[in-house]
mmCIF file of C-alpha atoms in Angstrom:
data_model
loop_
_atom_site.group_PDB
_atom_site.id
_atom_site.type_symbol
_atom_site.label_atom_id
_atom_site.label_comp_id
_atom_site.label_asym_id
_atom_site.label_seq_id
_atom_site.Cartn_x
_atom_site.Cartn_y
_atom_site.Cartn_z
ATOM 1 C CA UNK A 1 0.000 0.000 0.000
ATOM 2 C CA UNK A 2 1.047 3.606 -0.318
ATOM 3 C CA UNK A 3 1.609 6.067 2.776
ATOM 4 C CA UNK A 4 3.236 9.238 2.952
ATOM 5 C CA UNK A 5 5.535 9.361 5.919
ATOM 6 C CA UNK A 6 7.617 11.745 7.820
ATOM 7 C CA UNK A 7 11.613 10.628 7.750
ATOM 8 C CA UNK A 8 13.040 13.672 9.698
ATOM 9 C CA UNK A 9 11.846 16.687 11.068
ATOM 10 C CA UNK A 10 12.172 20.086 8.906
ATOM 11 C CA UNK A 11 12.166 17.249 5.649
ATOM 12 C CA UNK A 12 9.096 16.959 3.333
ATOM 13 C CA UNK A 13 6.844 13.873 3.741
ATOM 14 C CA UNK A 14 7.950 11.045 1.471
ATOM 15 C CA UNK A 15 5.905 8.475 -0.341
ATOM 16 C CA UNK A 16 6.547 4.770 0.067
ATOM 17 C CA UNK A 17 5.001 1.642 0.412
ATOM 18 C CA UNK A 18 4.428 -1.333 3.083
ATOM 19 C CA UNK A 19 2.347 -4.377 3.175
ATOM 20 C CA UNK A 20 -1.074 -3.964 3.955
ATOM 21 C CA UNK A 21 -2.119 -4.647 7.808
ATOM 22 C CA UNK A 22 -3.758 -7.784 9.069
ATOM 23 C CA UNK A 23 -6.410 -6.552 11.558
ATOM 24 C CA UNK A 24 -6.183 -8.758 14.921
ATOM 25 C CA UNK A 25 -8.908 -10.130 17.350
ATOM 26 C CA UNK A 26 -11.664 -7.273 17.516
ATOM 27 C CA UNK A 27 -10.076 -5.096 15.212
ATOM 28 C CA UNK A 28 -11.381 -4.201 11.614
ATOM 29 C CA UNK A 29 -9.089 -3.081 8.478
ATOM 30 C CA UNK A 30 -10.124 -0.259 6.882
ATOM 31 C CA UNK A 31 -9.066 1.219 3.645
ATOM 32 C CA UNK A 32 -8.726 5.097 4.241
ATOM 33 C CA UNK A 33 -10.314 7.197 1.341
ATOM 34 C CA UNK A 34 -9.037 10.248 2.811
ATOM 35 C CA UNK A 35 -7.971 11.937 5.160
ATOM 36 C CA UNK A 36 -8.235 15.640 7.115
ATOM 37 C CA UNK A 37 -4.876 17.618 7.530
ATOM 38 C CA UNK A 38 -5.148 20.399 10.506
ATOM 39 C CA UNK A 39 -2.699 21.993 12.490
ATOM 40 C CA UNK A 40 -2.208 18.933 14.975
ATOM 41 C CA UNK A 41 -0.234 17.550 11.666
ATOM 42 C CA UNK A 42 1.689 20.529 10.900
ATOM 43 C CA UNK A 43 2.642 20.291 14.731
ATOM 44 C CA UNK A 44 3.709 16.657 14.449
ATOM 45 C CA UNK A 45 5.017 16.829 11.133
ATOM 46 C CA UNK A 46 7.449 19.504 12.262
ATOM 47 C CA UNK A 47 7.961 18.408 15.397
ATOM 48 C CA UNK A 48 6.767 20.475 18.112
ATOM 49 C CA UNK A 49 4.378 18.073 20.075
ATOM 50 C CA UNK A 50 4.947 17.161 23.695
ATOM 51 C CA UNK A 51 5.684 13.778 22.488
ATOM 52 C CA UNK A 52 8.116 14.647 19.372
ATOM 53 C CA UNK A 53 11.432 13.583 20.907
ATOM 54 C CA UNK A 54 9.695 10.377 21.455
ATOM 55 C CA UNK A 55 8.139 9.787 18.566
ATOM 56 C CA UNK A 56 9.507 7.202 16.145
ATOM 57 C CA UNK A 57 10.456 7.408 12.999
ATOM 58 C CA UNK A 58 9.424 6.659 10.091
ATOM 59 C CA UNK A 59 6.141 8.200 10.965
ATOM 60 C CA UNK A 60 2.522 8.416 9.023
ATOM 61 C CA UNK A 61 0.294 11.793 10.196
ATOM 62 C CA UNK A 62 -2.928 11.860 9.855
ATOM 63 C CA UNK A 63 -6.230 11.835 12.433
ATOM 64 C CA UNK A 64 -9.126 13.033 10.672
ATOM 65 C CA UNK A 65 -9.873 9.556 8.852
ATOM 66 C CA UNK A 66 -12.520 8.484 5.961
ATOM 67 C CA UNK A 67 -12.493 4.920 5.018
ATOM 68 C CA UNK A 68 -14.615 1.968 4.272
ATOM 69 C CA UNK A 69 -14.882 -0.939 6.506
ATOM 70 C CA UNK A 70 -13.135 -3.830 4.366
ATOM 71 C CA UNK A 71 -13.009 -7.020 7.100
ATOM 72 C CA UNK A 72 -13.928 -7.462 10.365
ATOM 73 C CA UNK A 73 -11.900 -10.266 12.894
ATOM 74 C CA UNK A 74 -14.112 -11.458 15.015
ATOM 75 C CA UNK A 75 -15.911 -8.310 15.880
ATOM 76 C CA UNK A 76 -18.887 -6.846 16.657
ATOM 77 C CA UNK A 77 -18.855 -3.376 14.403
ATOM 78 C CA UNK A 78 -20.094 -2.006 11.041
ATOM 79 C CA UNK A 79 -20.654 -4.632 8.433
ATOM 80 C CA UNK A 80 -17.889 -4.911 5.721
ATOM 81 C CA UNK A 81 -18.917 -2.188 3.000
ATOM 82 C CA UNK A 82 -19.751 0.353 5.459
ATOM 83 C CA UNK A 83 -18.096 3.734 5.359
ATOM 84 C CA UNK A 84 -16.899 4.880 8.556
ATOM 85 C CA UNK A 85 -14.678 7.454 10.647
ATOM 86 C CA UNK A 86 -12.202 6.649 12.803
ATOM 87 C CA UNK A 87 -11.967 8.213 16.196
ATOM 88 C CA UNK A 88 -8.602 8.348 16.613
ATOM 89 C CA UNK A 89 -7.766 8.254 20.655
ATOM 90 C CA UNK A 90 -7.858 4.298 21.393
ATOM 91 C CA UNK A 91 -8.326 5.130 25.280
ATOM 92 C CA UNK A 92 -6.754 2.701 28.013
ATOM 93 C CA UNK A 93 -10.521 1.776 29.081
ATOM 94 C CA UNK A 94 -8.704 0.987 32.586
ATOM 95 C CA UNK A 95 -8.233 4.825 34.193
ATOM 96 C CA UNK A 96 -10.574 6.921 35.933
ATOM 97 C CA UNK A 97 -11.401 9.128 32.727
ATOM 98 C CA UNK A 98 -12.107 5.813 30.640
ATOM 99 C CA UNK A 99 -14.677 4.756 33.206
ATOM 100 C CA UNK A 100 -16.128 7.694 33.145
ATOM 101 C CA UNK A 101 -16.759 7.302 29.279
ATOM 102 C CA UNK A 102 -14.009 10.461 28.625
ATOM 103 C CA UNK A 103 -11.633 8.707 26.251
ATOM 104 C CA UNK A 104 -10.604 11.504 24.560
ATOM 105 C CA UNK A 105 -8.195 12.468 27.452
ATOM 106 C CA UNK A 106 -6.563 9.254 28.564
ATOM 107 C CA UNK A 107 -3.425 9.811 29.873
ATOM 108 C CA UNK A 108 -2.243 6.334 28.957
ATOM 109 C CA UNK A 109 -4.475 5.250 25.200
ATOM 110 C CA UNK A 110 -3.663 2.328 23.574
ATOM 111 C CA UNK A 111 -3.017 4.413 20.669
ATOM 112 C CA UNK A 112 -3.316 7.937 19.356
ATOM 113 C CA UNK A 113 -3.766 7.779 15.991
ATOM 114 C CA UNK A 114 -1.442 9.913 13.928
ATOM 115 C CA UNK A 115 -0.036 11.584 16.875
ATOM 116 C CA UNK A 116 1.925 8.520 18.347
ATOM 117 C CA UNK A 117 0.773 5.976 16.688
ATOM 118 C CA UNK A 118 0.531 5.707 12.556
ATOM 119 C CA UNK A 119 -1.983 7.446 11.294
ATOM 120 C CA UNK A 120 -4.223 7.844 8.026
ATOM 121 C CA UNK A 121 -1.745 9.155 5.055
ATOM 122 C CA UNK A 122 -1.749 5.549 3.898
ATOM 123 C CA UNK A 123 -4.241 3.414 2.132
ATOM 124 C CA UNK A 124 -4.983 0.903 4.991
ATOM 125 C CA UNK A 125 -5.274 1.288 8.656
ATOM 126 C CA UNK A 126 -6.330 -1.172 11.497
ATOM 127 C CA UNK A 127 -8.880 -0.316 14.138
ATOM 128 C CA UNK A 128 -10.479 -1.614 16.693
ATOM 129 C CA UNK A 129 -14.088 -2.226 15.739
ATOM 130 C CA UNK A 130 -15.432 -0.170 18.790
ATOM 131 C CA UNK A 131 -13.467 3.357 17.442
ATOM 132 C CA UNK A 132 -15.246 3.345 14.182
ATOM 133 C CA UNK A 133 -18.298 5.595 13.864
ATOM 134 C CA UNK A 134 -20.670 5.300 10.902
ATOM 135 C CA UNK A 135 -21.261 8.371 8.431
ATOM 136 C CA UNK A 136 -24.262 9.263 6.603
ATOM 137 C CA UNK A 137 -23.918 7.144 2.909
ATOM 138 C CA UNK A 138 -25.228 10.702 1.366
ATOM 139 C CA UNK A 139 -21.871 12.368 1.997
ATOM 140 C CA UNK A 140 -19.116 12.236 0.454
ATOM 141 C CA UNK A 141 -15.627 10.753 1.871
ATOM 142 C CA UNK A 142 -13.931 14.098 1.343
ATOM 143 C CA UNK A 143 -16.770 15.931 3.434
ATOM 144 C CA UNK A 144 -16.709 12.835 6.343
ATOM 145 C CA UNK A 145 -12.844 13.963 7.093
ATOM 146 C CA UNK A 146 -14.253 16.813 9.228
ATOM 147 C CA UNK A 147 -16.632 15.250 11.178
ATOM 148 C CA UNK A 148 -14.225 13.909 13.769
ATOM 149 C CA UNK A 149 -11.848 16.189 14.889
ATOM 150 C CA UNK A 150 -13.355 19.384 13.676
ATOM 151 C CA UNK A 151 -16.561 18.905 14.185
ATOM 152 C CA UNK A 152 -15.890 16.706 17.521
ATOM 153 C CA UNK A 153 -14.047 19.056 18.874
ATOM 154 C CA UNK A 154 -16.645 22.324 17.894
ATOM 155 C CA UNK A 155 -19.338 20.295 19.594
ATOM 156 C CA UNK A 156 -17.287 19.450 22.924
ATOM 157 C CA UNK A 157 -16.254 22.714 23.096
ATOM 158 C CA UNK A 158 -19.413 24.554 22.593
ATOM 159 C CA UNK A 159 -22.122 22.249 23.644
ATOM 160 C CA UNK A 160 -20.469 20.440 26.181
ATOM 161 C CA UNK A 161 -17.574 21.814 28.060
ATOM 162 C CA UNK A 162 -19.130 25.788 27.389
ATOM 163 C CA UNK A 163 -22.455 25.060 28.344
ATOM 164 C CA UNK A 164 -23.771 27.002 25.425
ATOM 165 C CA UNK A 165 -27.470 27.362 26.663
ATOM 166 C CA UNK A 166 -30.464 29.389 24.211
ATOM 167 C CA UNK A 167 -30.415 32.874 24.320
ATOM 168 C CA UNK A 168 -27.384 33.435 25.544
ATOM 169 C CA UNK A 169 -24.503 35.400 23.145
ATOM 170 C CA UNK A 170 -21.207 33.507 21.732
ATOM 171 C CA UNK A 171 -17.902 34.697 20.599
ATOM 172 C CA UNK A 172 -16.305 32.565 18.523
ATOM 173 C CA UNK A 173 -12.406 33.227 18.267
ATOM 174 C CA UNK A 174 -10.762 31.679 15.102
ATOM 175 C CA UNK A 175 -12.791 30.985 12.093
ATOM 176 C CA UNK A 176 -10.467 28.103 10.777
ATOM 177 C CA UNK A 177 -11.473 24.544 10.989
ATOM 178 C CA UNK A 178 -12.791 23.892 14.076
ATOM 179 C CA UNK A 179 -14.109 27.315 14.546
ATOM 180 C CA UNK A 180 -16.195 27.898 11.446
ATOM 181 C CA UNK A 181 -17.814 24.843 12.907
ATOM 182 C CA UNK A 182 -18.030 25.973 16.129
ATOM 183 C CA UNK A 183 -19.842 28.491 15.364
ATOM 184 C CA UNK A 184 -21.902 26.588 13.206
ATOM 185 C CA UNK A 185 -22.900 24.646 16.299
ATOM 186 C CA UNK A 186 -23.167 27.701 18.835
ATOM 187 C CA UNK A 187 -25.910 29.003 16.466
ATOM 188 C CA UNK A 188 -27.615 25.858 16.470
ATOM 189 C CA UNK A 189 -27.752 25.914 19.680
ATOM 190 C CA UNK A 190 -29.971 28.885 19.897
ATOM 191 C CA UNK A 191 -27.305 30.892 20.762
ATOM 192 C CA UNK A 192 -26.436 35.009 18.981
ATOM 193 C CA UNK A 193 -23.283 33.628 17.890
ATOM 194 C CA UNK A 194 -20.427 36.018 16.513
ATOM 195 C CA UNK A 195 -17.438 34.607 15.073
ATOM 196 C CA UNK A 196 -14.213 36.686 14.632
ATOM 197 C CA UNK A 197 -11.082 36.100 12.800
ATOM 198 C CA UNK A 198 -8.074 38.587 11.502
ATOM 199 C CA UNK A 199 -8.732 37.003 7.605
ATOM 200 C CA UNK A 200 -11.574 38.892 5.477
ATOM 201 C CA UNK A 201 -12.025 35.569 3.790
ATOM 202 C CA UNK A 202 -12.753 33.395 6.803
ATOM 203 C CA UNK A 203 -15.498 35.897 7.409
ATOM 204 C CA UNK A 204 -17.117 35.479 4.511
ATOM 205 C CA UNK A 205 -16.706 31.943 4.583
ATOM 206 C CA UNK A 206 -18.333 31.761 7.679
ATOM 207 C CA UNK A 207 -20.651 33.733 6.712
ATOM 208 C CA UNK A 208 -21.739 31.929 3.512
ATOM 209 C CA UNK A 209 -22.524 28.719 5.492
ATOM 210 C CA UNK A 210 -24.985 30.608 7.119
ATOM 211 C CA UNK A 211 -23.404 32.374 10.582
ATOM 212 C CA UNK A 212 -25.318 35.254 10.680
ATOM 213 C CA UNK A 213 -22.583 37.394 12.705
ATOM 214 C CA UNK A 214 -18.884 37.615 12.010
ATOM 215 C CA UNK A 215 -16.056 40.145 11.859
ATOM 216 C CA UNK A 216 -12.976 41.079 12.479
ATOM 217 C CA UNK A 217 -10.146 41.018 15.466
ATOM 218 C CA UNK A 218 -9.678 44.439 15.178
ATOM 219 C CA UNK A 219 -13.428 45.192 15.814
ATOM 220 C CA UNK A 220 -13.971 42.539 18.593
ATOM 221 C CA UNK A 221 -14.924 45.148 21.194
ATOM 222 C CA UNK A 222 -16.663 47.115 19.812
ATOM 223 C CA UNK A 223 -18.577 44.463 17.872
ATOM 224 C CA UNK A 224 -19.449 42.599 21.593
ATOM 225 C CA UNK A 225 -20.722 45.496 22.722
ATOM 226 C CA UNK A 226 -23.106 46.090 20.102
ATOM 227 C CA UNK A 227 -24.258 42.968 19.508
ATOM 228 C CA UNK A 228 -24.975 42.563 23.661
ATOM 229 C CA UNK A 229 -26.186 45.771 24.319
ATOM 230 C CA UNK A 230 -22.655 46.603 26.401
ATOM 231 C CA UNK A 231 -23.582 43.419 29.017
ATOM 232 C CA UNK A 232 -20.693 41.159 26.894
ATOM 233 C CA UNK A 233 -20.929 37.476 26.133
ATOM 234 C CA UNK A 234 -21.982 34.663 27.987
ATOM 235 C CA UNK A 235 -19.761 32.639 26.573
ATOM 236 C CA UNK A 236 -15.900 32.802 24.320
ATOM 237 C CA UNK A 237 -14.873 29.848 22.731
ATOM 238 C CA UNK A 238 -11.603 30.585 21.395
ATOM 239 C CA UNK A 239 -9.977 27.904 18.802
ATOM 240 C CA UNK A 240 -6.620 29.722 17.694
ATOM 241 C CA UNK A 241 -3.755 29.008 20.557
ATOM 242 C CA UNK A 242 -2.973 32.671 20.620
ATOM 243 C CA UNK A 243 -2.071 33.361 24.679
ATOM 244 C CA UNK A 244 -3.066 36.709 24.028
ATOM 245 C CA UNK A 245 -6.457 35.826 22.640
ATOM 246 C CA UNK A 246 -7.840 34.495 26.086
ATOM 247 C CA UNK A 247 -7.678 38.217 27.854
ATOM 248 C CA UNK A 248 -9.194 39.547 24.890
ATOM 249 C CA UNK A 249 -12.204 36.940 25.612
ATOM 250 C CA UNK A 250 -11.877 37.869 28.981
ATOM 251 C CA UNK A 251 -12.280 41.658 28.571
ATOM 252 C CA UNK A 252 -15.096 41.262 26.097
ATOM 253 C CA UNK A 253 -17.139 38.617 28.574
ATOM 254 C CA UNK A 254 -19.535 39.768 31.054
ATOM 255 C CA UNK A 255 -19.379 39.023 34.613
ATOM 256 C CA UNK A 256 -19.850 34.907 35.551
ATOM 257 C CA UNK A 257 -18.947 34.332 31.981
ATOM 258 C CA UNK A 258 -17.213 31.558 30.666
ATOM 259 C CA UNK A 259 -14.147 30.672 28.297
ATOM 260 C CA UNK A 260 -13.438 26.885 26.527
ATOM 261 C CA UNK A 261 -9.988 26.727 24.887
ATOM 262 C CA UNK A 262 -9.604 24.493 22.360
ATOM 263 C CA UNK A 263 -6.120 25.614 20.701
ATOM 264 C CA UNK A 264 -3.056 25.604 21.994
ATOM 265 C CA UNK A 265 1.126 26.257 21.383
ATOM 266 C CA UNK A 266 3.389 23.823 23.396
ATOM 267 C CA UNK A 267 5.255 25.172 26.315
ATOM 268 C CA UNK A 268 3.364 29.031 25.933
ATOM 269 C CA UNK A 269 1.885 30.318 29.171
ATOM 270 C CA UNK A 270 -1.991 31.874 29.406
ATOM 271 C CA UNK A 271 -2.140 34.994 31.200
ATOM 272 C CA UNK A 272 -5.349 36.739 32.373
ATOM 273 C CA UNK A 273 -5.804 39.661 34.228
ATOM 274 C CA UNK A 274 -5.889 38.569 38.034
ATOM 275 C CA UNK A 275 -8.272 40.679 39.800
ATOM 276 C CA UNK A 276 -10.614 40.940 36.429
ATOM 277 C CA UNK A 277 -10.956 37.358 35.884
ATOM 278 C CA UNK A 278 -11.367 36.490 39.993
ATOM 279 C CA UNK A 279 -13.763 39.460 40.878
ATOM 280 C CA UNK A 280 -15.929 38.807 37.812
ATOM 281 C CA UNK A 281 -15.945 34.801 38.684
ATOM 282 C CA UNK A 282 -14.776 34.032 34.825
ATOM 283 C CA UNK A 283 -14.607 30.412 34.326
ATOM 284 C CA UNK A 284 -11.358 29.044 31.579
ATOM 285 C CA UNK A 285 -12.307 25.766 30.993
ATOM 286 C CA UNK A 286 -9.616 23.337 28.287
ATOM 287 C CA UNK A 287 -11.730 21.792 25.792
ATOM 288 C CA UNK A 288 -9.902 18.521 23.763
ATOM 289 C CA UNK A 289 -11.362 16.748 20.764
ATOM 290 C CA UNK A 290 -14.440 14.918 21.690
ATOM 291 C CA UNK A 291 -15.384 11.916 23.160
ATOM 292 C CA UNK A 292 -17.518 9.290 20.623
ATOM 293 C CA UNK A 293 -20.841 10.231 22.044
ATOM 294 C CA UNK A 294 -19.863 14.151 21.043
ATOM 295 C CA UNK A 295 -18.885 12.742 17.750
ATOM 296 C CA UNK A 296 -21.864 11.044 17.331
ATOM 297 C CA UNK A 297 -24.080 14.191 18.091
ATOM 298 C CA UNK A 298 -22.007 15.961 15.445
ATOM 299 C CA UNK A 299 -22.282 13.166 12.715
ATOM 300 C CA UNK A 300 -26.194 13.702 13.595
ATOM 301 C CA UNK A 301 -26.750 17.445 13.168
ATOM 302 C CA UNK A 302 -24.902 16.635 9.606
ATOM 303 C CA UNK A 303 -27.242 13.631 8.980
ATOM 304 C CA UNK A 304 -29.918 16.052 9.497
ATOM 305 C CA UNK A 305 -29.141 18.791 7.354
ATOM 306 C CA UNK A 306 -28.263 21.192 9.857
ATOM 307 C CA UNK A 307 -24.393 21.277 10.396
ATOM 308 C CA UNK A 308 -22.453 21.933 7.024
ATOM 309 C CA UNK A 309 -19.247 20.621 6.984
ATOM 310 C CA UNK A 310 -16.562 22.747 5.603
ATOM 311 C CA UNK A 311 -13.625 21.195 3.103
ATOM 312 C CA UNK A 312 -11.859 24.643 0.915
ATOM 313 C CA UNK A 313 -9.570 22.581 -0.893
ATOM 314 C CA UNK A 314 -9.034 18.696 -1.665
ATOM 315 C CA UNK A 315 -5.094 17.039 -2.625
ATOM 316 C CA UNK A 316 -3.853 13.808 -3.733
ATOM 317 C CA UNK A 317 -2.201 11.884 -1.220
ATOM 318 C CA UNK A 318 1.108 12.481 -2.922
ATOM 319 C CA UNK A 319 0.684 16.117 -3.113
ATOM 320 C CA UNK A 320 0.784 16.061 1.073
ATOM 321 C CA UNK A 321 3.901 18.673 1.236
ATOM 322 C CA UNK A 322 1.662 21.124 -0.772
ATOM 323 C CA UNK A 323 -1.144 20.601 1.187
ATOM 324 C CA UNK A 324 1.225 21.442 4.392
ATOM 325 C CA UNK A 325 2.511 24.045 2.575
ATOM 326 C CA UNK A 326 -0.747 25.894 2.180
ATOM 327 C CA UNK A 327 -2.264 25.227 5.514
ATOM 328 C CA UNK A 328 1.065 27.063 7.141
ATOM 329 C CA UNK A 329 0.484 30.136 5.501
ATOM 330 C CA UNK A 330 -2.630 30.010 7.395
ATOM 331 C CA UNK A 331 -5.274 31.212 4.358
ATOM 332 C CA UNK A 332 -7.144 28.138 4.543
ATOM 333 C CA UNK A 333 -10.841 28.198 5.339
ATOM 334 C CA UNK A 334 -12.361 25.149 6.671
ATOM 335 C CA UNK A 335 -10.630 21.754 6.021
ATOM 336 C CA UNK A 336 -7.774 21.078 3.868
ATOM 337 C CA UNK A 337 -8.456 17.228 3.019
ATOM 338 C CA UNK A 338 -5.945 14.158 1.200
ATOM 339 C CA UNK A 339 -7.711 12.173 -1.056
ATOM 340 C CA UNK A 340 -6.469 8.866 -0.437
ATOM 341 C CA UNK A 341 -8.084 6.739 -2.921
ATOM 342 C CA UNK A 342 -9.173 8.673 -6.021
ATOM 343 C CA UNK A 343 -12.872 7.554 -6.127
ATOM 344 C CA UNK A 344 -12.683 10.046 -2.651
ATOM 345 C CA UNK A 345 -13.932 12.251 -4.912
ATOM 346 C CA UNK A 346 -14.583 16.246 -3.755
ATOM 347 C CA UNK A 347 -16.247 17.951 -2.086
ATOM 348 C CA UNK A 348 -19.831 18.710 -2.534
#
């Protein structure tokens, strides 16, 4: 099978081959049809990750995985045929958060796909049968990349770690993948949503897949205040990693407000103003990827029509480095997605 795999930090990803896997007891292979690329990748393909010392090489990237379900060993899962998503942290199922049904942040997973473990710039992939999720057959591979990460982690972070309730008013830092979904979901949630971003273009991409309110950074204040009447939002989800971006949300929030992170930069501190954020009773609340029942919910609002996944630009598998190379210069709106298998087709 071909892969495209990472060799040495600071090279370009090369294309090779290896035999294709042979799923073990409870596991299913699945041949990937394509495959997401976010800023998780560029972070592991360059090597800034907690883990990159660590992390062995030859390496495959990859986490945002759409494939079809070709054999099953022995498990109970989707029938062979089916097209699938992958969820791509394999939890422990032994610690405290696994119990608890929270997954997505085992300290100890069996695997984290992409990340530490080889992920979906290849044409086959194992998986156990119980980290596949089922997609809709009316959308298309390409558009399925987004639904797991993206979307996963839009949905945790707005509908279940921020609490987003009807009524209330959302600021959505970061219009890029996860946050042009986010706010997606905030307005679905009966929310006045307003997202924000520094690029014209992510504004009126939100905008076109129906966000009704979205600017500019450089307006952020003074678009709060008119859109809450002065009070300032209920809520801030902010998506980008910028440390600076979680005092803006804080100075733009009214009091007993509430802020979900979702990006992050390894090793950079978060600073908020200390008598602002503990007079005012501000909660900052991390937000990571989603666990399979947040997935799920996502995968349903698109089912139903209501959540529009968002993929700007599709690439052959081989043409990975360019597909790096344009996500870096950070114009990208939505999803930038690998086409794994041609038949992947584009998006629709």
């Amino acid at each position: 099978m071909r892969r495209m795999v990472l060799r040495a930090y600071g090279e370009p990803l090369e294309m090779d081959s290896a035999p294709v896997p042979i799923p073990g007891p409870g596991e299913a292979l699945v041949e990937v049809l394509a495959c997401g690329l976010c800023f998780s990748d560029i972070k592991t393909i360059r090597g800034r990750m907690p883990y990159s010392a660590d992390l062995a090489l030859p390496h495959v990237p990859g986490h945002e995985i759409s494939g079809r379900v070709v054999e099953l060993n022995g498990a109970a899962g989707p029938a062979p045929g089916t097209r699938v998503v992958v969820f791509h942290n394999w939890g422990c199922q032994q610690c405290a958060a696994c119990r608890s049904g929270l997954d997505n942040i085992c300290r100890t997973p069996r695997a984290w796909v992409g990340f530490t473990h080889q992920g979906g710039f290849q044409e086959y992939l194992t998986v156990p049968a119980e980290y596949l999720l089922v997609v809709p057959d009316e959308l298309s591979p390409v558009d399925a990349c987004p639904l797991t990460c993206a979307i996963g982690t839009a949905y945790r972070a707005v509908v279940v770690r921020g609490r987003a309730r009807p009524g209330e008013r959302v600021v959505v830092l970061g219009l890029g993948g996860v946050g042009i979904h986010a706010a997606q979901i905030a307005q679905l949630s009966g929310t006045d949503t307003l997202g924000i971003d520094l690029d014209q273009a992510k504004v009126d991409a939100a905008r076109s897949v129906g966000v009704r309110s979205a600017g500019l950074i450089g307006d952020l204040e003074r678009l709060v205040h008119e859109q809450t009447a002065g009070s300032g939002a209920d809520l801030v989800v902010e998506t980008t990693g910028v440390p600076d971006l979680v005092e803006a949300a804080r100075r733009v929030s009214r009091a007993g407000s509430r802020i979900v992170t979702v990006g992050y930069r390894v090793g950079e501190q978060i600073a908020v103003q200390s008598d602002g954020f503990t007079l005012w009773e501000h909660e900052l609340l991390g937000s990571r990827y989603g666990t399979r029942a947040d997935i799920a919910a996502g995968i349903q609002l698109v089912s139903d029509g209501l959540l529009r996944p968002v993929v700007s630009q599709v690439f052959a598998l081989e043409e990975a480095n360019e597909a790096v190379r344009r996500l870096e210069q950070g114009n990208v709106t939505g999803r930038l997605v690998l086409s794994v298998r041609p038949e992947a087709g584009a998006s629709s």
